[in-house]
Amino acid sequence: QVQLVQSGAAVKKPGASVKVSCKVSVDTFNTYDISWVRQAPGQGLEYMGWISPYNGITNYAQKFQGRVTMTTDTSTSTFYMEVKSLRSDDTAVYYCARRNTQWLFNDYWGQGTLVTVSS
Amino acid sequence: QSVLTQPPSVSGAPGQRVTISCTGSSSNIGAGFDVHWYQKIPGTAPKLLIYGNTNRPSGVPDRFSGSKSGTSASLAIAGLQAEDEADYYCQSYDSSLSGVFGGGTKLTVL
């Protein structure tokens, strides 16, 4: 059974950073990319970017370039997504998703991590 | 504003057929990138419904179908059921290989 297990909810102050983790199986880590998608309250899905763990290639949506960093930890088959300089409109549920490298769809998703930015 | 345009809402009675459109441009759908569709129920993670424009993953009922033509794509749901009430999103890629979503369509089963 494919599982992506994300870290728990976080509350951050404006200007701080948050790092969300997404732990996958070794097979998934070695075979698939991971996408990061968020959904703010009452809003639609927003594609933040994706990362290929085997070649280190990352692709960030223009909106997030310079403020978001996606990384991996090979030793624990874990993906990370860090957002810096948090603002109130970064309050959202953040999802990681397994991305098929041939068709580029996202087939399995993490449970979501609520990040609340509030002073 | 989302890169891909979807109607904000559609509705239909049980048993009816509805379609949801997804309009892009020559920089994304029209450039040859595939369109994928997801179902999103509040409080749960998105679920893949259609991949590669027309393909259904295992376990997705054949009531769901997808198509693509030019710079647009469509999701059709036949034989509407109460459990189909959800938000639906199309997704593709742009020329910089960044993923893009439609704004989402809320389906109401009357």
Short mmCIF file of N, CA and C in Angstrom, two decimals, chain B residues 1 9 16 19 28 41 50 57 64 77 79 104 110:
data_model
loop_
_atom_site.label_atom_id
_atom_site.label_comp_id
_atom_site.label_asym_id
_atom_site.label_seq_id
_atom_site.Cartn_x
_atom_site.Cartn_y
_atom_site.Cartn_z
N GLN B 1 -6.24 34.67 -10.44
CA GLN B 1 -6.77 33.99 -11.63
C GLN B 1 -5.92 32.77 -11.95
N SER B 9 -19.16 26.51 -11.08
CA SER B 9 -20.10 25.53 -10.58
C SER B 9 -20.88 24.89 -11.72
N GLN B 16 -28.39 12.10 -14.20
CA GLN B 16 -28.08 12.93 -15.35
C GLN B 16 -26.58 12.91 -15.65
N THR B 19 -20.95 17.92 -17.71
CA THR B 19 -19.59 18.07 -18.20
C THR B 19 -18.95 19.31 -17.57
N ASN B 28 0.13 25.79 -22.58
CA ASN B 28 -0.05 24.64 -21.69
C ASN B 28 -0.78 23.51 -22.42
N ILE B 41 -12.81 16.43 -2.10
CA ILE B 41 -13.88 16.51 -1.10
C ILE B 41 -13.31 17.23 0.11
N ILE B 50 -8.86 11.11 -13.68
CA ILE B 50 -8.51 10.89 -15.08
C ILE B 50 -7.05 11.32 -15.25
N PRO B 57 -7.76 5.68 -13.73
CA PRO B 57 -7.00 4.77 -12.86
C PRO B 57 -7.90 3.62 -12.41
N PHE B 64 -17.03 8.17 -15.20
CA PHE B 64 -16.15 9.32 -15.37
C PHE B 64 -15.35 9.14 -16.67
N ILE B 77 -19.30 13.35 -16.38
CA ILE B 77 -19.76 12.43 -15.34
C ILE B 77 -21.17 12.01 -15.72
N GLY B 79 -24.61 9.40 -15.23
CA GLY B 79 -25.33 8.73 -14.16
C GLY B 79 -25.00 9.33 -12.79
N GLY B 104 -11.06 25.20 -10.31
CA GLY B 104 -11.95 24.28 -9.62
C GLY B 104 -13.41 24.51 -9.97
N LEU B 110 -28.43 17.78 -7.43
CA LEU B 110 -29.71 18.34 -6.96
C LEU B 110 -30.59 17.31 -6.28
#
